[in-house]
Short mmCIF file of C-alpha atoms in Angstrom, two decimals:
data_model
loop_
_atom_site.label_atom_id
_atom_site.label_comp_id
_atom_site.label_asym_id
_atom_site.label_seq_id
_atom_site.Cartn_x
_atom_site.Cartn_y
_atom_site.Cartn_z
CA MET B 922 145.82 169.26 250.11
CA ARG B 923 149.48 168.71 250.44
CA PRO B 924 150.69 167.93 247.23
CA ALA B 925 152.01 164.02 246.19
CA SER B 926 155.35 163.68 245.91
CA LEU B 927 156.73 162.38 242.99
CA ALA B 928 156.71 158.72 244.48
CA GLY B 929 153.35 158.50 245.40
CA ALA B 930 151.61 160.52 242.50
CA LEU B 931 153.45 157.38 240.35
CA LEU B 932 152.34 154.89 242.51
CA LEU B 933 148.84 155.48 243.07
CA ALA B 934 148.81 156.20 239.27
CA LEU B 935 149.93 152.94 238.39
CA ALA B 936 148.10 151.64 240.85
CA GLY B 937 145.11 153.21 238.67
CA ILE B 938 145.80 151.95 236.25
CA CYS B 939 146.96 148.26 236.94
CA SER B 940 143.44 147.81 238.84
CA ALA B 941 141.64 149.54 235.09
CA GLN B 942 143.17 147.54 233.65
CA GLU B 943 141.48 144.56 235.14
CA THR B 944 137.71 145.88 235.71
CA PRO B 945 136.33 148.03 234.17
CA PRO B 946 133.81 151.11 236.35
CA ALA B 947 130.74 150.90 237.45
CA GLN B 948 128.06 152.69 235.72
CA PRO B 949 125.04 154.70 237.67
CA ALA B 950 122.08 153.55 236.55
CA GLY B 951 120.30 155.11 233.71
CA GLU B 952 123.70 155.75 232.42
CA SER B 953 125.05 153.75 229.40
CA ASN B 954 128.75 154.51 228.14
CA PHE B 955 129.86 153.67 225.31
CA LEU B 956 131.26 150.40 225.25
CA SER B 957 126.89 149.29 225.83
CA ARG B 958 126.61 150.77 222.81
CA PHE B 959 128.53 149.56 220.50
CA PHE B 960 128.92 146.15 222.06
CA GLY B 961 125.89 145.09 223.47
CA GLY B 962 124.40 141.88 221.42
CA ALA B 963 126.40 139.13 221.99
CA ASP B 964 125.27 137.46 218.45
CA LYS B 965 126.42 140.33 215.81
CA THR B 966 130.03 141.21 215.53
CA GLN B 967 131.97 144.59 216.79
CA LEU B 968 132.89 145.86 213.04
CA SER B 969 129.08 144.53 211.99
CA LYS B 970 127.44 147.13 215.30
CA LEU B 971 129.79 150.03 212.60
CA ARG B 972 128.78 149.57 209.25
CA GLY B 973 127.20 152.19 207.84
CA VAL B 974 127.19 154.32 210.98
CA PRO B 975 129.44 157.74 210.17
CA TYR B 976 132.50 158.05 212.37
CA GLN B 977 131.81 160.57 215.23
CA THR B 978 135.68 162.86 215.70
CA SER B 979 137.05 161.86 219.26
CA ASN B 980 136.26 164.95 221.91
CA GLN B 981 139.95 164.85 222.87
CA ALA B 982 141.01 164.91 218.75
CA ILE B 983 143.48 168.46 219.25
CA GLY B 984 143.58 168.19 215.16
CA VAL B 985 145.63 165.73 212.80
CA ASP B 986 148.34 168.57 212.32
CA LEU B 987 149.13 169.27 215.30
CA ASP B 988 148.87 165.33 216.49
CA LEU B 989 151.21 164.69 213.92
CA LEU B 990 153.78 167.93 215.50
CA ASP B 991 153.99 167.06 218.25
CA ARG B 992 154.83 163.41 217.83
CA ARG B 993 157.40 164.49 215.32
CA ALA B 994 158.85 166.23 218.29
CA ALA B 995 158.61 163.77 221.03
CA GLY B 996 160.66 160.94 221.63
CA TYR B 997 162.48 160.23 219.35
CA GLY B 998 160.82 161.35 216.53
CA LEU B 999 159.27 159.82 213.34
CA VAL B 1000 161.19 157.49 210.59
CA SER B 1001 162.13 159.11 207.82
CA ALA B 1002 160.85 155.99 205.18
CA PRO B 1003 158.49 157.58 202.13
CA ALA B 1004 158.55 154.08 200.45
CA LEU B 1005 157.28 152.13 204.11
CA GLU B 1006 155.04 155.02 204.59
CA GLN B 1007 153.56 154.86 201.14
CA TYR B 1008 152.38 150.74 201.02
CA ALA B 1009 151.55 150.63 204.68
CA ASN B 1010 148.95 153.39 203.84
CA ALA B 1011 147.98 151.67 201.15
CA VAL B 1012 146.79 148.74 202.78
CA LEU B 1013 145.07 151.01 205.73
CA ARG B 1014 142.82 152.37 202.64
CA LYS B 1015 142.26 149.13 201.78
CA LEU B 1016 141.00 148.28 205.00
CA LYS B 1017 138.89 151.39 205.30
CA GLU B 1018 136.88 150.37 202.14
CA ALA B 1019 136.28 147.17 203.53
CA SER B 1020 135.01 148.73 207.24
CA GLY B 1021 131.67 150.44 205.38
CA ILE B 1022 131.99 152.82 208.14
CA PRO B 1023 131.59 156.28 206.74
CA GLY B 1024 134.87 159.12 207.63
CA LEU B 1025 137.58 156.28 209.15
CA PRO B 1026 140.04 158.06 210.10
CA GLY B 1027 143.69 156.70 210.00
CA THR B 1028 146.96 157.52 208.35
CA VAL B 1029 150.35 155.53 209.15
CA TYR B 1030 153.51 157.01 210.22
CA ILE B 1031 157.25 154.79 210.96
CA SER B 1032 157.89 155.85 214.57
CA ALA B 1033 162.13 156.03 215.85
CA THR B 1034 160.60 153.50 218.87
CA ASP B 1035 163.07 150.55 220.22
CA ASP B 1036 159.53 147.89 221.10
CA MET B 1037 158.06 147.12 218.42
CA ALA B 1038 154.98 149.69 219.27
CA ALA B 1039 152.33 150.55 218.18
CA GLN B 1040 149.75 153.52 218.89
CA THR B 1041 146.54 155.61 217.67
CA THR B 1042 146.04 159.07 218.83
CA ALA B 1043 142.59 160.31 219.36
CA ASP B 1044 143.40 162.43 215.49
CA GLY B 1045 143.48 158.63 214.44
CA ASN B 1046 146.60 158.90 213.47
CA ILE B 1047 148.82 155.70 213.24
CA PHE B 1048 152.27 155.25 214.71
CA ILE B 1049 153.62 152.32 213.62
CA SER B 1050 157.85 151.19 215.30
CA TYR B 1051 160.59 150.39 212.21
CA ARG B 1052 160.74 147.48 214.39
CA TRP B 1053 157.54 145.51 213.55
CA PHE B 1054 158.84 145.98 209.56
CA ASP B 1055 162.71 144.63 211.68
CA ASN B 1056 160.61 141.66 212.56
CA LEU B 1057 158.69 140.83 209.85
CA ASN B 1058 161.66 140.54 207.22
CA ASN B 1059 162.79 137.30 209.35
CA PRO B 1060 163.21 135.02 206.83
CA ARG B 1061 161.59 132.75 208.16
CA LEU B 1062 158.98 133.89 207.51
CA LYS B 1063 158.22 132.73 203.74
CA ARG B 1064 154.83 134.73 202.43
CA GLY B 1065 151.40 136.39 204.07
CA GLN B 1066 153.76 139.77 205.90
CA GLU B 1067 150.82 141.69 204.41
CA ASP B 1068 148.26 140.33 205.88
CA THR B 1069 150.33 140.81 209.33
CA LEU B 1070 150.58 143.95 209.27
CA ALA B 1071 147.29 144.40 207.79
CA ALA B 1072 146.17 142.89 210.84
CA LEU B 1073 148.56 145.21 212.77
CA LEU B 1074 146.81 148.21 210.80
CA ALA B 1075 143.26 146.77 211.71
CA HIS B 1076 143.49 146.44 215.34
CA GLU B 1077 144.46 150.31 215.84
CA LEU B 1078 142.07 150.95 213.33
CA GLY B 1079 139.62 149.23 215.83
CA HIS B 1080 141.01 151.69 218.59
CA ILE B 1081 140.16 154.45 216.54
CA ALA B 1082 136.29 153.30 215.11
CA LEU B 1083 135.52 152.22 218.22
CA GLY B 1084 135.86 155.34 220.07
CA HIS B 1085 138.49 154.41 223.05
CA HIS B 1086 139.74 157.70 222.81
CA ASN B 1087 136.87 159.01 224.57
CA SER B 1088 136.81 156.66 227.64
CA ASP B 1089 137.38 158.44 231.06
CA PHE B 1090 140.35 155.67 230.96
CA PHE B 1091 142.25 157.78 228.30
CA ALA B 1092 141.03 160.99 230.16
CA ASN B 1093 142.27 159.66 233.14
CA ALA B 1094 145.63 157.96 231.72
CA ALA B 1095 146.76 161.57 229.89
CA LYS B 1096 146.18 162.85 233.25
CA TRP B 1097 148.46 160.57 235.20
CA ALA B 1098 151.18 160.98 232.21
CA GLN B 1099 151.14 165.00 232.65
CA SER B 1100 151.31 164.03 237.09
CA TYR B 1101 154.73 162.15 236.20
CA TYR B 1102 156.23 164.86 233.93
CA ALA B 1103 155.59 167.14 236.22
CA GLN B 1104 156.66 165.22 238.67
CA ALA B 1105 160.05 164.87 237.01
CA MET B 1106 160.36 167.93 235.42
CA LEU B 1107 161.31 169.04 238.96
CA VAL B 1108 163.27 166.38 240.10
CA LYS B 1109 165.43 167.40 236.89
CA ALA B 1110 165.38 170.87 237.91
CA ALA B 1111 166.33 170.17 241.52
CA LEU B 1112 169.07 168.45 240.32
CA GLU B 1113 170.61 170.61 237.84
CA LYS B 1114 170.28 173.45 240.15
CA LYS B 1115 172.74 171.54 242.21
CA LEU B 1116 174.48 170.62 239.35
CA ASP B 1117 175.01 174.33 238.26
CA GLY B 1118 178.48 175.28 240.34
CA GLN B 1119 176.89 178.25 242.77
CA ILE B 1120 177.36 175.11 245.46
CA PRO B 1121 180.60 173.27 245.75
CA LEU B 1122 179.81 169.26 245.98
CA PRO B 1123 182.24 166.70 247.20
CA GLU B 1124 183.77 165.22 243.89
CA GLN B 1125 181.63 161.77 244.36
CA ALA B 1126 178.82 163.08 244.93
CA LYS B 1127 179.09 165.30 242.04
CA LYS B 1128 179.08 161.99 240.40
CA ASN B 1129 175.90 160.47 241.53
CA LEU B 1130 174.15 163.18 240.87
CA VAL B 1131 174.47 162.76 237.56
CA LYS B 1132 173.98 159.46 237.32
CA MET B 1133 170.41 160.60 238.81
CA GLN B 1134 170.19 162.96 236.39
CA TYR B 1135 170.68 159.82 233.49
CA VAL B 1136 168.81 158.24 235.25
CA VAL B 1137 165.33 160.09 234.96
CA GLU B 1138 166.25 160.21 231.17
CA ILE B 1139 166.74 156.58 231.20
CA ILE B 1140 163.13 156.14 232.85
CA ASP B 1141 160.99 159.33 231.27
CA SER B 1142 160.97 157.11 228.24
CA MET B 1143 159.92 153.78 230.32
CA ALA B 1144 156.82 155.29 231.81
CA HIS B 1145 154.19 155.40 229.75
CA PRO B 1146 150.08 154.19 230.52
CA ALA B 1147 148.76 151.21 228.48
CA TRP B 1148 145.04 149.99 227.06
CA LYS B 1149 142.26 148.79 229.27
CA ARG B 1150 142.21 145.20 228.95
CA GLY B 1151 138.90 145.02 227.57
CA GLN B 1152 139.90 147.44 225.31
CA GLU B 1153 142.79 145.87 223.31
CA GLU B 1154 140.60 142.21 223.35
CA ASP B 1155 137.76 144.07 221.82
CA ALA B 1156 140.10 145.69 219.01
CA ASP B 1157 141.26 141.89 218.71
CA ALA B 1158 138.08 141.10 217.87
CA PHE B 1159 137.67 144.42 215.29
CA ALA B 1160 140.98 143.04 213.59
CA ILE B 1161 139.24 139.83 213.25
CA ASP B 1162 136.32 141.43 211.27
CA LEU B 1163 138.28 143.82 208.92
CA THR B 1164 140.93 141.57 208.01
CA HIS B 1165 138.12 138.74 206.98
CA ALA B 1166 136.13 141.58 205.11
CA ALA B 1167 139.17 142.95 203.02
CA GLY B 1168 140.57 138.85 202.26
CA TYR B 1169 143.61 138.43 204.51
CA THR B 1170 144.20 135.12 206.39
CA TYR B 1171 143.93 134.30 210.34
CA GLN B 1172 146.79 132.14 210.62
CA GLU B 1173 148.85 134.52 209.23
CA GLY B 1174 147.00 137.89 210.17
CA VAL B 1175 145.42 138.30 213.46
CA LYS B 1176 147.27 135.13 215.09
CA ARG B 1177 151.18 135.51 213.91
CA PHE B 1178 150.36 139.69 214.42
CA LEU B 1179 148.93 138.41 218.08
CA GLU B 1180 152.31 135.98 218.54
CA LEU B 1181 154.56 138.49 217.32
CA ASN B 1182 153.19 141.16 219.76
CA ASN B 1183 153.62 138.80 222.98
CA SER B 1184 156.80 137.56 222.11
CA ALA B 1185 158.27 141.21 221.64
CA GLU B 1186 156.11 142.20 225.33
CA GLU B 1187 157.38 139.43 226.98
CA VAL B 1188 161.53 140.28 225.43
CA GLN B 1189 160.49 143.66 226.16
CA ASN B 1190 159.36 143.20 229.65
CA GLN B 1191 161.98 141.09 230.44
CA ARG B 1192 164.19 143.70 229.67
CA LYS B 1193 162.86 146.61 231.30
CA THR B 1194 162.42 144.41 234.41
CA ALA B 1195 166.65 144.01 234.38
CA ARG B 1196 167.76 147.42 233.10
CA LEU B 1197 165.49 148.91 236.04
CA ALA B 1198 166.83 146.85 238.25
CA ALA B 1199 170.10 147.14 237.72
CA LEU B 1200 169.11 151.57 237.69
CA GLN B 1201 167.81 150.86 241.15
CA ALA B 1202 170.39 149.21 242.49
CA ASP B 1203 172.89 152.09 241.15
CA VAL B 1204 171.16 154.69 242.98
CA ASP B 1205 171.16 152.68 245.89
CA ALA B 1206 174.81 152.42 245.71
CA SER B 1207 175.14 155.95 245.10
CA LEU B 1208 173.07 157.19 248.03
CA LYS B 1209 175.26 154.77 250.42
CA VAL B 1210 178.23 156.87 249.54
CA GLY B 1211 176.57 159.64 248.61
CA LYS B 1212 175.82 161.01 252.17
CA VAL B 1213 176.77 164.28 252.12
CA ASP B 1214 174.14 166.34 251.26
CA VAL B 1215 170.34 166.12 252.65
CA ALA B 1216 168.97 167.32 248.80
CA ILE B 1217 171.03 164.49 247.23
CA ASN B 1218 169.69 161.33 249.25
CA GLY B 1219 165.75 163.28 248.66
CA ILE B 1220 166.47 162.74 245.00
CA GLY B 1221 168.12 159.64 245.61
CA THR B 1222 165.57 157.94 247.53
CA GLN B 1223 162.61 159.22 245.07
CA LEU B 1224 163.98 157.99 241.95
CA SER B 1225 164.38 154.71 244.17
CA GLN B 1226 160.61 154.80 244.97
CA GLN B 1227 159.70 155.55 241.47
CA LEU B 1228 161.86 152.66 240.71
CA GLN B 1229 159.76 150.65 242.67
CA GLY B 1230 155.85 151.26 241.49
CA LEU B 1231 157.33 150.53 237.52
CA LEU B 1232 158.77 147.55 238.71
CA THR B 1233 155.51 146.39 240.32
CA ALA B 1234 153.56 147.09 237.62
CA THR B 1235 151.51 144.61 235.58
CA HIS B 1236 151.09 143.40 232.09
CA PRO B 1237 148.31 141.77 230.98
CA ASP B 1238 148.43 138.07 230.35
CA SER B 1239 149.29 136.83 226.42
CA THR B 1240 147.91 133.67 226.58
CA ALA B 1241 144.24 134.58 228.04
CA ARG B 1242 144.19 136.94 225.37
CA ILE B 1243 144.96 134.79 222.17
CA THR B 1244 142.10 132.34 223.79
CA LYS B 1245 139.74 135.19 223.72
CA THR B 1246 140.61 136.02 220.28
CA SER B 1247 141.04 131.99 219.17
CA ALA B 1248 137.45 132.05 220.69
CA TYR B 1249 135.99 134.98 219.12
CA ALA B 1250 136.83 133.74 215.49
CA GLU B 1251 135.48 130.42 216.48
CA LYS B 1252 132.00 132.04 217.20
CA PHE B 1253 131.24 134.06 213.93
CA TYR B 1254 133.49 132.67 211.15
CA PRO B 1255 134.38 129.15 209.07
CA ARG B 1256 136.35 126.83 210.34
CA GLU B 1257 137.57 126.60 207.05
CA TRP B 1258 138.85 130.97 207.18
CA ILE B 1259 140.44 129.82 210.41
CA GLU B 1260 142.57 126.99 209.81
CA ASP B 1261 144.11 128.63 206.69
CA ALA B 1262 147.23 128.67 206.39
CA GLU B 1263 147.83 129.64 202.89
CA ALA B 1264 148.35 132.68 202.61
CA PRO B 1265 150.02 134.04 199.24
CA VAL B 1266 153.60 135.50 198.59
CA SER B 1267 153.04 139.48 199.55
CA ASP B 1268 155.69 140.44 196.66
CA GLN B 1269 154.38 144.16 197.27
CA TYR B 1270 155.72 143.71 200.48
CA ARG B 1271 158.73 142.17 199.34
CA LYS B 1272 159.77 144.57 196.87
CA VAL B 1273 159.08 147.63 199.46
CA ALA B 1274 160.19 146.49 203.16
CA MET B 1275 163.29 144.70 202.64
CA SER B 1276 164.92 146.89 199.36
CA LYS B 1277 167.94 148.17 199.79
CA ASP B 1278 167.87 151.55 201.27
CA ASN B 1279 164.86 150.23 204.07
CA LEU B 1280 167.14 147.35 204.98
CA GLU B 1281 170.20 150.36 205.91
CA LEU B 1282 167.16 152.01 207.28
CA ILE B 1283 166.79 149.43 209.61
CA GLU B 1284 170.01 148.38 210.43
CA MET B 1285 171.19 152.49 211.05
CA TYR B 1286 168.17 152.84 214.17
CA ASN B 1287 169.31 148.93 215.60
CA GLY B 1288 172.90 150.37 215.90
CA ALA B 1289 171.54 152.97 217.58
CA PHE B 1290 169.05 151.40 219.45
CA GLU B 1291 171.88 149.16 220.48
CA LEU B 1292 174.27 151.77 221.78
CA GLU B 1293 171.28 153.13 223.52
CA GLY B 1294 171.10 149.28 225.67
CA MET B 1295 174.58 149.49 226.20
CA PHE B 1296 174.63 153.29 227.54
CA ALA B 1297 171.85 152.29 229.37
CA SER B 1298 173.07 149.85 232.13
CA LEU B 1299 175.15 153.07 233.51
CA THR B 1300 177.76 150.57 234.13
CA THR B 1301 181.52 151.64 233.34
CA GLU B 1302 181.79 148.11 231.53
CA GLY B 1303 178.45 148.90 229.51
CA VAL B 1304 179.77 152.90 228.88
CA ARG B 1305 182.76 152.08 228.09
CA GLU B 1306 181.34 149.51 225.75
CA ALA B 1307 179.05 152.07 224.17
CA LEU B 1308 182.14 154.40 223.60
CA GLY B 1309 183.92 151.25 221.29
CA LYS B 1310 181.21 150.45 219.24
CA GLY B 1311 180.29 153.84 218.69
CA GLU B 1312 183.48 155.38 217.51
CA LYS B 1313 183.56 152.21 215.27
CA LEU B 1314 179.60 152.64 213.79
CA THR B 1315 179.67 156.46 213.32
CA ARG B 1316 182.99 156.63 212.01
CA LYS B 1317 182.49 154.53 209.40
CA VAL B 1318 179.66 156.72 208.42
CA GLY B 1319 181.35 160.23 208.84
CA LEU B 1320 180.14 163.41 210.43
CA LYS B 1321 179.92 165.17 207.12
CA ASN B 1322 177.50 163.19 206.24
CA VAL B 1323 174.94 162.91 209.02
CA ASP B 1324 171.62 163.66 207.94
CA ARG B 1325 168.14 162.77 208.99
CA ASN B 1326 168.42 158.61 208.28
CA ASN B 1327 171.40 158.08 210.61
CA TRP B 1328 170.60 161.05 213.20
CA LEU B 1329 169.90 158.75 216.17
CA LEU B 1330 173.12 157.14 215.82
CA PHE B 1331 174.85 159.90 216.46
CA TYR B 1332 172.61 161.42 218.95
CA GLU B 1333 173.45 157.86 220.46
CA TYR B 1334 177.39 158.42 220.78
CA ALA B 1335 177.05 161.99 221.62
CA ARG B 1336 175.05 160.99 224.52
CA THR B 1337 177.23 159.01 225.79
CA MET B 1338 180.86 160.44 225.13
CA ARG B 1339 178.56 162.96 227.70
CA TYR B 1340 177.92 160.71 230.22
CA ALA B 1341 181.18 159.73 230.33
CA SER B 1342 183.20 162.85 230.35
CA ASP B 1343 181.01 164.13 233.02
CA LEU B 1344 182.31 161.38 234.95
CA GLY B 1345 185.81 161.39 234.21
CA GLN B 1346 185.46 157.95 231.71
CA GLN B 1347 187.49 157.91 228.69
CA ALA B 1348 186.34 156.87 225.64
CA PRO B 1349 188.44 154.08 223.43
CA LEU B 1350 191.79 155.78 221.42
CA ALA B 1351 191.62 154.81 218.07
CA SER B 1352 194.34 153.80 217.97
CA ALA B 1353 193.14 150.97 220.49
CA LEU B 1354 191.03 149.58 218.30
CA PRO B 1355 191.25 146.00 216.07
CA ALA B 1356 193.85 147.24 212.92
CA ALA B 1357 193.15 146.09 209.22
CA PRO B 1358 194.49 143.32 207.96
CA PRO B 1359 197.53 143.51 205.88
CA PRO B 1360 196.24 142.71 202.16
CA LYS B 1361 197.03 139.58 200.34
CA ALA B 1362 200.54 139.33 198.47
CA GLY B 1363 200.56 140.47 194.84
CA ARG B 1364 197.57 142.60 196.04
CA LYS B 1365 198.39 146.67 196.19
CA LYS B 1366 196.16 148.71 196.37
CA ALA B 1367 195.92 152.34 197.87
CA SER B 1368 194.59 152.30 201.67
CA PRO B 1369 191.31 154.73 201.88
CA ALA B 1370 192.75 158.12 204.67
CA ALA B 1371 191.37 156.91 208.41
CA ALA B 1372 188.41 159.29 209.48
CA PRO B 1373 189.63 161.38 212.04
CA VAL B 1374 187.75 161.05 215.48
CA LEU B 1375 184.82 162.27 216.38
CA LYS B 1376 185.02 165.35 219.19
CA LEU B 1377 182.18 165.38 221.13
CA GLU B 1378 181.30 168.68 220.82
CA GLU B 1379 181.31 168.38 216.50
CA VAL B 1380 178.79 165.56 216.66
CA GLU B 1381 176.70 168.01 219.59
CA GLU B 1382 177.08 170.80 216.68
CA ALA B 1383 176.32 168.83 213.68
CA LEU B 1384 172.88 167.47 215.12
CA THR B 1385 171.34 170.23 215.86
CA VAL B 1386 172.54 172.66 213.26
CA GLY B 1387 171.24 171.43 209.96
CA GLU B 1388 168.06 169.93 210.06
CA THR B 1389 168.89 166.51 211.02
CA ALA B 1390 168.18 165.49 214.05
CA MET B 1391 164.46 164.23 214.29
CA SER B 1392 163.40 164.89 217.45
CA PHE B 1393 163.27 167.77 220.02
CA LYS B 1394 166.16 165.25 222.49
CA PRO B 1395 169.43 166.73 220.42
CA TYR B 1396 168.05 170.44 220.95
CA GLN B 1397 167.13 170.37 224.40
CA ASP B 1398 169.93 168.71 225.92
CA ARG B 1399 172.43 170.95 223.78
CA ILE B 1400 170.26 173.90 225.42
CA LYS B 1401 170.53 172.80 228.85
CA LEU B 1402 174.40 172.47 228.51
CA ALA B 1403 174.63 176.14 227.13
CA LEU B 1404 172.41 177.46 229.83
CA GLN B 1405 174.38 175.15 232.38
CA SER B 1406 177.55 177.03 230.99
CA GLY B 1407 176.29 180.40 231.15
CA HIS B 1408 175.97 181.01 227.52
CA SER B 1409 172.27 181.82 226.94
CA ASP B 1410 172.91 183.33 224.08
CA LEU B 1411 173.98 179.79 222.20
CA ALA B 1412 170.92 178.70 224.11
CA LEU B 1413 168.37 181.29 222.80
CA SER B 1414 169.50 181.17 218.98
CA ILE B 1415 169.35 177.06 219.90
CA LEU B 1416 165.44 177.98 220.67
CA ALA B 1417 165.01 179.99 218.16
CA ARG B 1418 165.29 177.59 216.23
CA THR B 1419 162.99 174.99 217.40
CA ASP B 1420 160.73 177.28 217.95
CA LYS B 1421 160.65 177.36 213.92
CA LYS B 1422 161.18 173.79 213.36
CA PHE B 1423 158.89 172.51 215.93
CA GLU B 1424 156.18 174.76 215.59
CA LEU B 1425 155.82 174.90 219.71
CA ALA B 1426 154.61 171.46 219.25
CA ARG B 1427 152.68 170.08 222.31
CA SER B 1428 155.26 168.90 223.97
CA THR B 1429 157.95 171.21 223.74
CA LEU B 1430 156.20 173.29 225.28
CA PRO B 1431 156.72 172.60 229.14
CA GLY B 1432 160.53 172.81 228.50
CA THR B 1433 160.49 175.45 225.85
CA ILE B 1434 159.24 177.98 228.65
CA GLY B 1435 161.62 176.72 231.83
CA PHE B 1436 164.60 177.45 228.61
CA TYR B 1437 163.13 180.67 228.45
CA ALA B 1438 162.48 181.43 232.03
CA ARG B 1439 166.03 179.99 232.91
CA ALA B 1440 167.88 181.78 230.00
CA GLY B 1441 166.68 185.31 231.76
CA LYS B 1442 163.73 185.76 228.81
CA ALA B 1443 160.89 186.16 230.96
CA GLU B 1444 158.56 187.76 229.16
CA ARG B 1445 158.85 185.28 226.42
CA ALA B 1446 158.01 182.47 229.33
CA THR B 1447 154.80 184.33 229.92
CA GLU B 1448 154.05 184.50 226.42
CA LEU B 1449 154.50 180.97 225.92
CA VAL B 1450 152.70 179.90 229.14
CA SER B 1451 149.79 181.80 227.85
CA LEU B 1452 149.52 180.13 224.96
CA CYS B 1453 149.71 176.65 225.92
CA GLN B 1454 147.35 177.61 228.49
CA LYS B 1455 145.17 178.35 225.67
CA LYS B 1456 146.01 175.78 223.18
CA TYR B 1457 146.66 173.17 225.49
CA ILE B 1458 143.88 173.25 228.45
CA ASP B 1459 144.94 170.04 229.78
CA MET B 1460 148.41 171.27 230.08
CA ARG B 1461 147.96 175.19 231.80
CA ASP B 1462 149.91 173.80 235.59
CA GLU B 1463 152.91 171.83 233.90
CA CYS B 1464 153.35 175.26 231.58
CA ALA B 1465 152.93 177.52 234.58
CA LYS B 1466 155.24 175.52 237.11
CA ALA B 1467 157.72 175.49 234.07
CA SER B 1468 157.73 178.96 233.30
CA GLN B 1469 158.54 179.39 237.10
CA ILE B 1470 162.22 176.90 237.28
CA LYS B 1471 164.95 179.32 237.78
#
């Protein structure tokens, strides 16, 4: 059987995901799946079927610590917000105690994602985006923020308690993600090979390839599988049961959680569609002026088809989801509880989430993702706007103050500067920024010396020398640049640091193996392939392929 193309594999996978969301697969006669075991019996609540039944560890679990380590390294990692995590975990403990399910796992961590994402893993870790706190801090929400947070956490606990991580769909989604990663890695390798300087290219063709390289990175973060629609609805019902048992309200609990979630999803889907369409237009335009090399056109065509596949992906009907949830609540719970909107003022929530430190932390991440949005347009105007805003924000903080809470701001600015440098665009000079207003008459105050303009290399080094960067991404970028410029010693010194910092986490292994292979360390690459195949059986192909890319 011929290997599927990148576009073909992605389109088939997406088609499978969309169909899985619509209708669950039929079960062979005599076989019962976990849904029928847990949910058979229309006159019982979801929670009542699980009370007193000890939790069974998922067969997809890799170990709590390994799972957490992987999430720290993947994407933009986790947010360092101890007080927020402590508060969220106190709410989670209250919910677990109210569940009556012995051994129910779950620990909350704050993730650095730009959407209001919340995910659970087979090991019971719960990762919620810092954006949930940003939205719950909205001044129009006068009370009940803890009720809403509890509903979110109860929903995620539902995925754990109901055994969704054991489903065939989850395994298939994992395989799809791995296949997508492996195919995308091949495209990245092809791009890097063309750009390594060994093959002379016309200037315009080189710029087109650089753009395509950044397009791959952007769409990597936008393509991911989701739960089945039925699983989301079951987790919603579980959340109703659990928040009622724990003493939270419905109106400002589950109902508000779904309203906020659906509103955020609608905005995210609009942004995603617009961004994908813009990227596709850019790739298509690059092809029209770059028909000088078959490989360039082949890569561009793959990306164009990839973008088309993501654009045609469907999303669950949010209105129908709320309707079903309301019907479930009305069936099992008194109208007084459903209609009661008098949730108490969440004093503890306000004390923690709205503290000065956490508000500044949220603002810092918002600024970083605003920069990313400008940069991700890959337009001259968007990149220049990102350069100007990035310089202003990073100079205000100062390079010597880069830390775990603001690293992403500096990373997004460095990435924009690198892209602009690759395409020959210039950053706006500090002298072009608006001048400070003159002091009022009669007031003499010495103005502080202006912070120096940050240099790209200094920012990239600051992110990777210490322990500031919270994910593998900045290290990955710098290793790649070192290899492209022939500085294998620098690449290997950074790899030694990441091996220790991220402890060869699952998400870092294929990339790490590929880097060692390209740096001429075949023995180390082979050693890590063996480790990968023993530790993560489902990733054996990806790790083996990574060692072959030179």
